[in-house]
Coordinates of C-alpha atoms in Angstrom, one line a residue:
Chain U
M14 CA 126.5 77.9 100.7
T15 CA 128.3 75.9 98.3
E16 CA 125.7 73.0 99.1
Y17 CA 122.2 75.3 98.4
F18 CA 124.7 76.8 94.6
N19 CA 124.4 73.3 94.1
L20 CA 120.5 72.9 95.6
L21 CA 120.0 76.0 92.8
W22 CA 121.5 74.3 89.7
H23 CA 119.5 71.2 90.0
D24 CA 116.6 72.1 91.7
Y25 CA 113.8 74.2 89.5
T26 CA 111.5 74.8 92.3
L27 CA 114.4 76.6 94.3
R28 CA 115.4 78.0 91.2
T29 CA 111.9 79.2 90.4
I30 CA 111.3 80.6 93.4
T31 CA 114.6 82.4 93.6
L32 CA 114.0 84.2 90.5
G33 CA 110.7 85.3 91.6
T34 CA 112.2 86.4 94.9
A35 CA 115.0 88.3 92.7
V36 CA 113.0 90.1 90.8
L37 CA 110.3 91.1 93.0
G38 CA 113.1 92.5 95.2
A39 CA 114.2 94.7 92.1
I40 CA 110.7 96.0 91.3
C41 CA 109.5 97.0 94.5
G42 CA 112.8 98.5 95.0
M43 CA 113.2 101.1 92.7
L44 CA 109.8 102.1 92.6
G45 CA 109.8 102.1 96.7
S46 CA 112.1 104.9 95.9
F47 CA 109.5 106.7 94.6
A48 CA 107.2 106.9 97.7
V49 CA 110.0 107.6 99.4
L50 CA 111.1 110.8 97.7
R51 CA 107.5 111.3 97.8
K52 CA 107.4 111.2 101.4
E53 CA 104.7 108.2 101.2
S54 CA 106.0 105.6 103.0
L55 CA 103.2 104.6 104.6
L56 CA 101.2 104.6 101.4
G57 CA 102.7 100.8 100.3
D58 CA 101.2 99.5 104.3
A59 CA 97.8 101.2 103.0
I60 CA 97.9 99.4 100.1
S61 CA 98.5 96.3 100.3
H62 CA 96.9 96.2 103.5
A63 CA 94.0 97.3 101.2
A64 CA 94.3 94.2 99.0
L65 CA 92.9 91.7 101.2
P66 CA 88.9 91.7 100.9
G67 CA 90.3 92.2 96.8
I68 CA 91.6 88.5 97.4
A69 CA 88.8 87.2 99.3
L70 CA 86.4 88.6 97.6
A71 CA 87.6 87.4 93.8
F72 CA 87.6 84.2 95.7
I73 CA 84.1 84.3 96.9
I74 CA 83.1 85.6 93.0
T75 CA 85.0 83.2 91.1
G76 CA 85.6 80.5 93.1
A77 CA 89.5 80.1 90.9
K78 CA 92.4 79.5 93.1
D79 CA 95.2 80.6 90.8
S80 CA 96.9 83.4 92.2
A81 CA 96.2 85.7 88.7
T82 CA 92.9 85.9 89.0
L83 CA 93.3 86.7 93.9
L84 CA 96.0 89.5 92.9
L85 CA 93.9 91.1 89.7
G86 CA 91.0 91.2 92.8
A87 CA 94.0 92.9 94.9
L88 CA 95.2 94.6 92.6
V89 CA 91.9 95.8 92.1
S90 CA 90.7 96.7 96.0
G91 CA 94.7 98.6 96.6
L92 CA 93.6 100.8 93.3
I93 CA 90.0 101.5 95.3
G94 CA 92.2 102.4 99.0
T95 CA 94.7 104.7 96.9
Y96 CA 91.5 106.3 95.4
W97 CA 90.2 107.1 97.9
I98 CA 93.4 107.8 100.8
R99 CA 93.6 110.4 98.1
G100 CA 89.9 111.0 98.6
I101 CA 90.6 111.8 102.1
T102 CA 92.9 113.6 101.7
S103 CA 92.4 116.4 99.0
K104 CA 88.0 116.1 100.1
T105 CA 88.2 116.6 104.3
H106 CA 90.3 118.0 107.3
L107 CA 91.7 115.2 107.4
K108 CA 95.2 114.9 107.5
S109 CA 97.0 111.7 105.6
D110 CA 98.3 109.8 108.0
T111 CA 94.5 109.4 109.7
A112 CA 93.2 108.0 105.4
L113 CA 96.2 106.1 105.6
G114 CA 95.3 105.0 109.4
L115 CA 91.7 104.6 108.5
I116 CA 91.9 103.0 104.8
L117 CA 94.5 100.7 106.3
S118 CA 92.3 99.2 109.0
T119 CA 88.9 98.7 107.8
F120 CA 90.0 97.6 104.1
F121 CA 92.5 95.0 106.5
G122 CA 89.3 93.9 108.5
F123 CA 86.7 93.6 106.3
G124 CA 89.7 91.3 104.2
M125 CA 89.5 89.2 107.6
L126 CA 86.5 89.6 107.7
L127 CA 85.4 87.6 104.3
L128 CA 88.7 85.6 105.3
T129 CA 86.7 83.4 108.2
F130 CA 83.9 83.6 106.8
I131 CA 85.0 81.7 103.2
Q132 CA 86.6 79.5 106.1
K133 CA 83.4 78.9 107.3
Q134 CA 82.3 77.0 103.9
P135 CA 81.5 74.1 103.3
N136 CA 83.8 73.0 100.7
A137 CA 87.3 72.6 101.5
N138 CA 88.5 74.4 98.2
Q139 CA 88.9 77.6 100.5
A140 CA 92.6 76.2 102.4
G141 CA 96.2 78.2 101.7
L142 CA 94.0 81.4 101.2
D143 CA 95.8 82.9 104.3
K144 CA 99.0 82.3 102.7
Y145 CA 98.3 86.0 101.1
L146 CA 98.5 86.6 104.9
F147 CA 102.0 86.3 105.5
G148 CA 103.0 85.2 102.3
Q149 CA 104.5 81.9 101.2
A150 CA 107.0 82.4 98.7
A151 CA 107.2 77.9 98.5
T152 CA 103.9 78.1 96.7
L153 CA 105.7 80.6 93.8
V154 CA 105.4 78.8 90.2
E155 CA 106.6 79.3 86.4
S156 CA 103.7 81.0 86.0
D157 CA 104.3 83.2 88.9
V158 CA 107.7 83.9 88.2
K159 CA 106.5 85.2 84.4
L160 CA 103.7 87.4 85.4
M161 CA 106.6 89.3 87.5
V162 CA 109.2 89.3 84.6
I163 CA 106.2 91.2 82.3
V164 CA 105.4 94.2 85.1
T165 CA 108.7 94.4 86.3
A166 CA 109.4 95.0 82.1
V167 CA 106.1 96.4 81.5
S168 CA 107.9 98.7 85.2
L169 CA 110.6 99.6 83.5
V170 CA 109.3 100.8 80.1
V171 CA 107.0 103.8 81.7
L172 CA 110.1 104.1 83.9
L173 CA 112.7 104.8 81.2
L174 CA 110.0 106.7 79.0
F175 CA 108.4 108.8 81.7
W176 CA 111.5 109.6 84.4
K177 CA 111.2 113.1 83.2
E178 CA 107.9 113.8 84.1
F179 CA 108.7 111.8 87.1
K180 CA 111.6 112.8 88.2
I181 CA 110.0 116.9 88.3
L182 CA 106.7 115.9 89.9
L183 CA 108.8 114.4 93.3
F184 CA 110.8 117.4 93.4
D185 CA 108.2 120.5 92.5
P186 CA 104.5 119.0 91.2
D187 CA 103.3 122.8 91.4
Y188 CA 106.2 123.7 89.3
T189 CA 105.5 120.9 86.5
K190 CA 102.0 122.6 86.8
T191 CA 103.0 125.5 85.4
I192 CA 105.2 124.4 83.1
G193 CA 102.2 122.5 80.9
F194 CA 102.2 118.9 82.5
N195 CA 99.7 116.9 83.7
T196 CA 100.4 116.5 87.0
K197 CA 97.7 114.3 88.0
F198 CA 98.6 112.1 85.1
I199 CA 101.9 111.1 86.3
D200 CA 100.6 111.0 89.6
V201 CA 98.6 108.5 88.5
L202 CA 101.0 106.9 86.4
V203 CA 103.7 106.2 89.7
T204 CA 100.8 105.7 92.3
F205 CA 99.4 102.7 89.6
F206 CA 102.8 100.7 89.5
I207 CA 103.8 100.9 92.3
V208 CA 99.7 99.1 93.8
L209 CA 101.2 96.6 91.3
A210 CA 104.3 96.1 92.9
I211 CA 102.8 95.4 96.0
V212 CA 100.0 93.2 94.5
L213 CA 102.9 91.5 93.1
G214 CA 104.4 91.3 96.2
L215 CA 101.5 89.7 98.3
Q216 CA 102.0 86.5 97.6
T217 CA 105.2 85.4 97.9
V218 CA 106.0 88.2 101.1
G219 CA 102.4 88.9 102.2
V220 CA 100.5 91.7 103.5
V221 CA 101.9 92.6 106.8
L222 CA 105.5 92.7 105.5
M223 CA 104.9 93.7 102.4
S224 CA 106.1 97.7 102.6
A225 CA 109.3 96.4 104.2
I226 CA 110.0 95.4 100.7
L227 CA 108.8 98.5 99.1
L228 CA 111.1 101.0 101.3
A229 CA 114.0 99.3 103.0
P230 CA 116.0 98.7 99.6
A231 CA 115.0 102.7 99.4
A232 CA 116.1 103.7 102.8
A233 CA 118.9 101.8 102.5
A234 CA 120.2 103.0 98.3
R235 CA 119.1 106.8 99.6
Q236 CA 122.4 106.3 102.2
W237 CA 124.8 105.8 99.4
T238 CA 124.2 108.5 96.9
N239 CA 122.7 112.3 95.9
S240 CA 122.2 111.2 92.2
L241 CA 118.1 109.6 91.8
S242 CA 119.6 107.5 88.7
T243 CA 122.0 105.2 91.1
M244 CA 119.7 105.8 94.2
V245 CA 117.0 103.8 92.3
L246 CA 119.5 101.1 90.5
L247 CA 120.9 100.5 93.4
A248 CA 117.3 100.1 95.5
G249 CA 117.0 97.8 92.1
L250 CA 120.3 95.7 93.4
V251 CA 119.7 95.8 97.3
G252 CA 115.7 94.3 96.9
A253 CA 117.1 91.8 94.5
L254 CA 120.2 90.2 96.3
S255 CA 117.8 90.9 99.8
G256 CA 115.1 88.3 97.4
I257 CA 118.0 86.3 96.8
F258 CA 120.3 86.2 100.1
G259 CA 116.3 85.8 101.5
T260 CA 115.9 82.7 99.4
A261 CA 118.9 81.0 100.8
I262 CA 119.1 81.4 104.0
S263 CA 115.7 80.4 104.1
A264 CA 115.9 77.8 101.8
S265 CA 119.0 76.6 104.1
Q266 CA 117.5 76.5 107.1
D267 CA 114.9 74.3 107.8
N268 CA 111.4 75.9 108.9
L269 CA 111.9 79.3 108.1
S270 CA 109.5 81.1 105.8
T271 CA 111.0 82.9 103.3
G272 CA 109.1 86.5 103.2
P273 CA 110.1 87.5 107.2
V274 CA 114.2 86.6 106.1
I275 CA 113.8 88.8 103.4
V276 CA 112.9 91.3 105.1
L277 CA 115.3 90.6 107.6
V278 CA 118.0 90.6 104.7
A279 CA 117.5 94.8 103.7
S280 CA 116.7 95.4 107.3
V281 CA 120.4 94.0 107.5
F282 CA 121.0 96.3 104.7
V283 CA 119.5 99.2 106.1
L284 CA 121.4 99.6 109.5
F285 CA 124.7 99.1 106.9
S286 CA 123.6 101.9 105.1
L287 CA 122.8 103.8 108.1
I288 CA 125.8 103.5 109.6
F289 CA 128.3 103.2 107.5
A290 CA 127.9 105.0 104.3
P291 CA 129.7 107.7 103.6
G292 CA 128.5 111.3 103.4
R293 CA 125.4 110.3 105.5
G294 CA 126.3 107.8 107.3
L295 CA 126.5 107.7 111.0
L296 CA 129.8 107.3 111.2
F297 CA 131.0 109.5 108.8
R298 CA 129.4 112.5 109.8
E299 CA 131.0 112.1 113.8
I300 CA 134.7 111.6 111.7
R301 CA 133.4 114.2 109.7
F302 CA 132.5 116.8 113.1
R303 CA 136.0 115.7 115.0
N304 CA 137.7 116.8 111.5
N305 CA 135.6 120.2 111.5
R306 CA 136.4 120.5 114.8
K307 CA 140.4 120.2 114.4
D308 CA 140.6 122.1 111.1
L309 CA 138.2 125.4 113.4
E310 CA 141.5 124.6 115.6
L311 CA 144.2 125.1 113.1
M312 CA 142.1 128.3 111.4
K313 CA 141.8 129.6 114.8
T314 CA 145.9 129.8 115.0
L315 CA 145.8 130.9 111.2
Q316 CA 143.5 133.6 111.7
F317 CA 145.5 135.2 114.8
M318 CA 149.4 135.1 112.6
Y319 CA 147.0 137.1 110.3
D320 CA 145.5 139.6 112.5
I321 CA 149.5 140.2 113.8
A322 CA 151.0 139.9 110.0
R323 CA 148.8 142.4 108.8
D324 CA 150.7 144.8 111.1
H325 CA 153.1 144.2 108.9
E326 CA 154.4 146.0 105.4
N327 CA 155.3 142.5 104.6
I328 CA 153.3 139.9 105.3
S329 CA 156.1 137.2 105.3
H330 CA 158.1 138.9 107.9
P331 CA 159.0 136.4 110.3
H332 CA 157.5 136.4 113.9
A333 CA 158.1 134.3 117.4
I334 CA 156.4 131.2 117.6
R335 CA 156.8 132.0 121.3
I336 CA 154.2 135.5 120.4
L337 CA 151.5 132.5 119.8
N338 CA 151.7 131.9 123.8
N339 CA 148.7 134.6 124.7
F340 CA 146.8 132.7 122.5
Q341 CA 146.2 129.0 123.7
G342 CA 144.4 127.4 120.1
Y343 CA 148.0 126.4 118.5
T344 CA 150.1 123.7 119.3
K345 CA 153.5 122.0 118.0
G346 CA 151.6 119.7 115.8
S347 CA 149.3 122.4 114.4
L348 CA 151.6 124.3 113.5
K349 CA 153.7 121.4 111.2
K350 CA 150.5 120.7 110.3
L351 CA 150.2 124.7 108.6
E352 CA 153.0 124.3 107.0
N353 CA 152.9 121.2 105.8
E354 CA 149.6 122.9 104.0
D355 CA 151.8 126.0 103.0
L356 CA 150.3 128.6 104.7
I357 CA 152.9 129.1 107.0
T358 CA 156.6 128.2 107.3
L359 CA 158.5 128.2 110.0
D360 CA 162.0 128.5 110.8
G361 CA 163.2 127.8 114.3
P362 CA 161.5 129.9 116.8
D363 CA 159.7 131.8 114.2
W364 CA 156.9 131.6 111.5
A365 CA 155.8 133.8 108.8
L366 CA 153.0 133.8 106.8
T367 CA 153.3 132.6 103.5
Q368 CA 151.2 134.5 100.3
K369 CA 148.9 131.5 100.3
G370 CA 148.6 131.5 104.3
F371 CA 147.5 135.1 104.1
D372 CA 145.0 135.0 101.9
T373 CA 143.5 132.2 103.0
A374 CA 143.2 134.1 106.7
A375 CA 142.4 137.2 104.7
E376 CA 139.3 135.3 102.7
M377 CA 137.8 133.9 105.8
Y378 CA 137.8 136.6 107.6
N379 CA 135.9 138.6 104.6
Q380 CA 133.6 135.7 104.3
H381 CA 132.8 136.1 108.3
M382 CA 132.3 140.2 107.7
N383 CA 129.7 139.2 104.7
N384 CA 128.0 137.3 107.6
E385 CA 127.5 139.4 109.4
Chain P
M19 CA 98.1 154.0 77.5
G20 CA 98.9 152.4 73.7
E21 CA 100.7 149.6 76.5
K22 CA 99.8 145.7 76.3
I23 CA 98.2 144.5 79.2
A24 CA 100.6 141.8 80.7
V25 CA 98.9 140.3 82.9
K26 CA 94.6 140.9 83.3
V27 CA 92.3 138.7 86.2
D28 CA 88.9 139.3 86.2
D29 CA 86.5 138.7 89.6
L30 CA 89.0 136.2 91.2
T31 CA 87.5 134.4 94.1
V32 CA 89.3 131.7 96.4
A33 CA 88.7 130.2 99.5
Y34 CA 89.9 127.4 101.4
N35 CA 86.6 125.5 103.7
Y36 CA 84.6 128.3 103.4
K37 CA 86.7 131.5 104.2
P38 CA 87.7 133.9 101.2
V39 CA 91.2 133.8 100.8
L40 CA 91.0 136.4 98.2
W41 CA 87.6 138.2 97.4
D42 CA 86.5 139.3 93.8
I43 CA 90.1 140.4 93.0
D44 CA 90.2 142.9 89.7
L45 CA 94.2 143.7 88.5
T46 CA 95.7 145.2 85.4
V47 CA 99.2 144.6 84.9
P48 CA 100.8 146.3 81.9
E49 CA 103.4 144.5 79.9
G50 CA 107.5 145.7 81.5
V51 CA 106.6 146.7 85.1
L52 CA 108.7 145.3 87.8
M53 CA 105.4 144.3 90.5
A54 CA 105.5 144.8 94.0
I55 CA 102.9 142.4 95.5
V56 CA 102.8 144.1 99.5
G57 CA 100.0 143.2 101.9
P58 CA 99.6 141.7 105.8
N59 CA 100.5 137.8 106.4
G60 CA 97.3 136.1 105.4
A61 CA 96.3 138.7 103.5
G62 CA 96.6 136.2 100.2
K63 CA 99.5 137.0 98.1
S64 CA 101.0 134.1 97.2
T65 CA 97.8 132.6 96.9
L66 CA 96.8 135.4 94.2
I67 CA 99.7 134.5 92.1
K68 CA 99.5 130.4 92.3
A69 CA 95.7 131.1 91.5
I70 CA 97.1 132.7 88.0
L71 CA 99.0 129.8 87.5
G72 CA 96.5 126.9 88.2
I73 CA 98.2 125.7 91.2
I74 CA 95.0 126.6 93.2
K75 CA 91.9 125.9 92.0
P76 CA 89.2 129.7 92.7
I77 CA 85.9 129.9 92.8
A78 CA 85.2 132.3 90.1
G79 CA 87.0 134.5 87.7
S80 CA 89.3 134.4 84.9
I81 CA 93.1 135.2 84.0
S82 CA 94.5 136.2 80.3
I83 CA 97.6 136.5 79.7
F84 CA 98.0 138.6 76.7
G85 CA 95.3 138.3 75.7
E86 CA 94.8 135.5 75.5
P87 CA 93.1 132.4 78.2
Y88 CA 96.4 131.0 80.6
A89 CA 96.4 127.7 79.3
K90 CA 97.1 128.8 75.5
Q91 CA 100.3 131.1 77.1
R92 CA 101.2 129.1 79.5
K93 CA 105.0 129.4 78.1
M94 CA 105.2 132.7 78.4
V95 CA 104.9 132.7 81.6
A96 CA 107.8 131.0 84.4
Y97 CA 107.3 130.6 87.9
V98 CA 109.8 131.2 91.3
P99 CA 108.1 129.4 93.9
Q100 CA 109.0 130.4 97.6
K101 CA 112.4 128.0 98.7
G102 CA 111.5 126.4 101.6
S103 CA 108.4 124.6 99.0
V104 CA 110.2 121.8 97.8
D105 CA 112.9 119.0 100.2
W106 CA 116.2 120.1 99.1
D107 CA 117.2 117.1 100.1
F108 CA 116.1 115.6 96.9
P109 CA 119.2 113.6 95.3
T110 CA 119.6 115.8 92.3
T111 CA 122.5 118.7 91.7
A112 CA 122.0 122.3 90.8
F113 CA 122.1 122.2 87.0
D114 CA 119.4 119.4 86.9
V115 CA 117.3 121.5 88.8
V116 CA 117.8 124.6 86.0
L117 CA 117.6 122.0 83.6
M118 CA 114.3 121.5 84.9
G119 CA 113.3 125.2 83.3
T120 CA 113.7 123.4 80.0
Y121 CA 111.5 120.4 80.2
G122 CA 107.6 123.4 79.8
S123 CA 108.6 123.5 76.2
L124 CA 110.5 119.4 75.4
G125 CA 106.8 118.4 76.0
W126 CA 106.3 114.9 76.8
I127 CA 109.1 111.7 77.2
K128 CA 111.1 114.0 75.3
R129 CA 114.3 113.0 76.8
P130 CA 117.2 116.8 77.5
G131 CA 119.9 117.3 74.5
A132 CA 122.8 119.5 74.2
K133 CA 120.2 122.5 73.2
E134 CA 118.6 122.5 76.7
K135 CA 121.9 122.1 78.5
K136 CA 123.7 125.0 76.7
I137 CA 120.4 126.4 78.2
A138 CA 120.7 125.6 81.7
L139 CA 124.5 126.4 81.4
E140 CA 123.8 130.7 80.7
S141 CA 120.7 130.8 82.9
M142 CA 123.2 129.3 85.7
E143 CA 125.7 131.4 84.9
K144 CA 123.6 134.6 84.7
V145 CA 122.8 133.8 89.0
G146 CA 126.4 133.7 89.5
M147 CA 125.8 129.5 89.8
L148 CA 127.9 128.4 87.2
S149 CA 130.5 126.8 89.8
Y150 CA 127.9 125.1 92.0
R151 CA 126.2 122.9 89.0
N152 CA 127.1 119.5 90.4
R153 CA 126.7 120.9 93.4
Q154 CA 124.0 118.7 95.5
I155 CA 120.9 120.7 96.4
S156 CA 120.9 120.3 99.8
Q157 CA 124.5 121.3 100.0
L158 CA 123.7 124.9 99.2
S159 CA 123.3 128.1 101.5
G160 CA 119.8 129.5 101.2
G161 CA 121.0 132.5 99.2
Q162 CA 122.2 130.0 96.2
Q163 CA 118.9 127.9 96.3
Q164 CA 117.3 131.3 95.3
R165 CA 119.5 131.4 92.5
V166 CA 119.0 127.8 91.0
F167 CA 115.5 128.8 91.6
L168 CA 116.0 131.6 89.6
A169 CA 118.0 129.9 87.3
R170 CA 115.8 127.7 86.6
A171 CA 112.6 130.2 85.7
L172 CA 115.7 131.8 83.5
A173 CA 116.1 129.0 81.0
Q174 CA 111.9 128.6 80.8
D175 CA 112.8 132.4 79.0
A176 CA 109.5 133.1 79.4
S177 CA 107.4 136.9 79.0
I178 CA 106.2 137.2 82.6
Y179 CA 108.3 136.2 86.0
F180 CA 105.9 135.4 88.4
M181 CA 108.4 134.7 92.5
D182 CA 107.0 134.2 95.6
E183 CA 109.4 135.6 98.3
P184 CA 112.2 135.6 96.3
F185 CA 114.4 137.3 99.1
Q186 CA 113.0 135.2 101.9
G187 CA 116.3 133.2 103.9
V188 CA 118.6 134.9 101.1
D189 CA 122.0 136.6 102.5
A190 CA 122.2 140.5 101.4
T191 CA 124.6 139.5 98.6
T192 CA 122.4 137.1 96.8
E193 CA 118.9 140.2 97.7
I194 CA 121.2 142.5 95.5
A195 CA 122.0 140.1 92.9
I196 CA 118.9 139.2 92.3
I197 CA 117.0 142.2 92.0
N198 CA 120.1 143.6 89.3
I199 CA 118.5 140.4 88.0
L200 CA 115.1 141.5 88.3
K201 CA 116.2 144.3 86.6
E202 CA 118.2 143.0 83.5
L203 CA 113.9 141.5 82.9
R204 CA 112.4 144.3 83.1
K205 CA 115.1 145.9 80.7
T206 CA 115.2 143.2 77.7
G207 CA 111.1 144.0 78.4
K208 CA 110.1 141.4 80.7
T209 CA 107.2 141.7 83.3
V210 CA 107.8 140.9 86.8
I211 CA 105.3 139.6 89.3
V212 CA 106.7 139.9 92.7
V213 CA 104.8 139.0 96.7
H214 CA 106.8 140.9 98.4
H215 CA 107.4 141.1 102.1
D216 CA 109.7 144.1 103.4
L217 CA 108.3 147.5 102.8
Q218 CA 110.9 149.6 103.3
T219 CA 113.2 148.2 100.1
V220 CA 109.9 148.8 97.6
P221 CA 110.0 152.0 96.4
E222 CA 113.9 151.0 96.0
Y223 CA 113.5 147.7 93.8
F224 CA 110.2 147.8 91.8
D225 CA 108.6 150.5 90.1
W226 CA 105.1 149.2 90.0
V227 CA 102.6 148.1 93.7
T228 CA 99.7 146.1 94.2
F229 CA 98.5 145.7 97.7
L230 CA 96.6 143.3 98.7
N231 CA 94.3 142.4 101.5
V232 CA 92.2 139.7 100.8
K233 CA 90.9 142.7 98.4
R234 CA 93.0 144.2 96.0
I235 CA 93.6 147.8 97.4
A236 CA 95.3 149.8 95.3
T237 CA 97.2 149.1 91.9
G238 CA 99.7 151.8 90.0
P239 CA 103.1 153.1 90.1
V240 CA 105.2 153.4 93.0
K241 CA 106.0 156.8 93.1
E242 CA 101.7 157.4 92.6
I243 CA 100.1 154.9 95.2
F244 CA 103.0 153.5 98.0
N245 CA 102.1 156.1 100.1
D246 CA 101.0 155.9 103.7
D247 CA 96.7 156.7 102.9
N248 CA 97.6 153.4 100.5
L249 CA 99.6 151.6 103.6
T250 CA 97.1 152.3 106.2
K251 CA 93.9 151.0 104.2
T252 CA 95.6 147.8 103.9
Y253 CA 98.1 146.5 106.9
G254 CA 95.0 147.9 109.1
I255 CA 96.5 150.2 111.5
N256 CA 97.7 153.4 111.1
Y257 CA 101.2 153.1 108.7
K258 CA 103.5 155.5 109.3
V259 CA 107.2 154.0 108.3
A260 CA 110.3 155.0 107.6
V261 CA 109.7 154.5 104.2
N262 CA 109.4 158.2 102.9
K263 CA 112.4 159.7 103.2

């Protein structure tokens, strides 16, 4: 590992690639949060596949192989694909998953066709286009990373400017319309930047795996927070770390291609978050479930005591613990716990409700009656 | 009459895939009434208010709010959608949702400031949700979620309130709290239009009613037109419920 950091410090290429994947992970994570919250997770997959014919056509038309030209082609065909998906869903009876599937496979098929056509061409210039299928981070050069940084900066500015609009559109689009916002414009803006982020990542991660970079950081981040802004920031961080670690792992092991490793690192983040995140994590839920069951037993005992105590003028009149015997819910431990919480007092063989215990039980009782 | 007309709908027709959902609706709602829109399932009740609010595009018809086209009068209108229309697992707090009520008057890009936050807090207080302001919205009960939606509309400080089934899936306490707020709104001269399901409570809650079943059957004061005749026309079958107690 130290060797790797030494390398990172001295090796210009590795530094460029690491910076590129980190920036890419960050922007995809942030914009991916919006896709996830709009329940449009698969849109990313469709867009990245839809971008392939654009890359091929850009090459056929211009003959150029620099990434800026090719990515421009990808952007155009990605946007056309997205527009058609939206069109199909709004104008026909087809549901959005069908529309996504149709566009994804049609565009991808067309893209593959063009790629094979290009490969049959006599000029030997065509090699390397297939890197957009699975991505090849090693081909990132300084100008690519610069482009990423610029696009990321622009996205961030737009994100900050229209934060309020994005947020309300994500939560309640119909309402957003009624208070006078042009929801179509906000929608186009969000979608455009999602497409942009995807296109940007094609060279590094490739058409096939791109959607994972978009979704995984957002899915992981959602587990840890209940605030939209924290979620977006966290998704950016997870994305960046996935890029950095993924590049590091693939650079220190020979023959591991970077894109898939980044995706796997991001998946590890997701897995970890699904299990260990407080609140939403599986582990936490299990613990809470067990605690609830314990609490319930405790409260049942208190309720039983309340039923006895409220027949007396003095609610703190002591009663024998023995009379709890015909109620099975209590144990020595649970009595001790009730005492610790000042709900009852224990005195040798007797127990008595405290005022707090009486009030707690009474409130529970009322709630119960209200819910009936 | 002399009183102002809050909402006027002319020749409104809405169709989904060639099937008319609303057919040639004319509707006039005077200012200051608390009106229920009743009708069977699929009668187009929600569609009517969505079409008035421009959420659904009608095939034909025009809408005016206080005599001007709706597009000009947006700020006078507040909308409370059905509770089930949004994802309550969205990462945000009750306060943030209420604050959205101020977005319309803020306009593009500008951020809510101290003034907007104050309005949101006051609105939450009115619906008895102030102590829940920092709650994640998924942790609210159905009734509390409905109150949050109502508070968001109150934060708009509108003249006309459109509500889509505000009593659906809420507890009795919330139902009473909500209807009291609506009555309070009417007292201050606001117009409130509610898509309503429970015929039994119409005479108790509302002073004005519209019967709707694709076509508009009748509109007027509850005392005059809430009768078996109109109920039968609207619901098809011979409708004799315990409403005329």
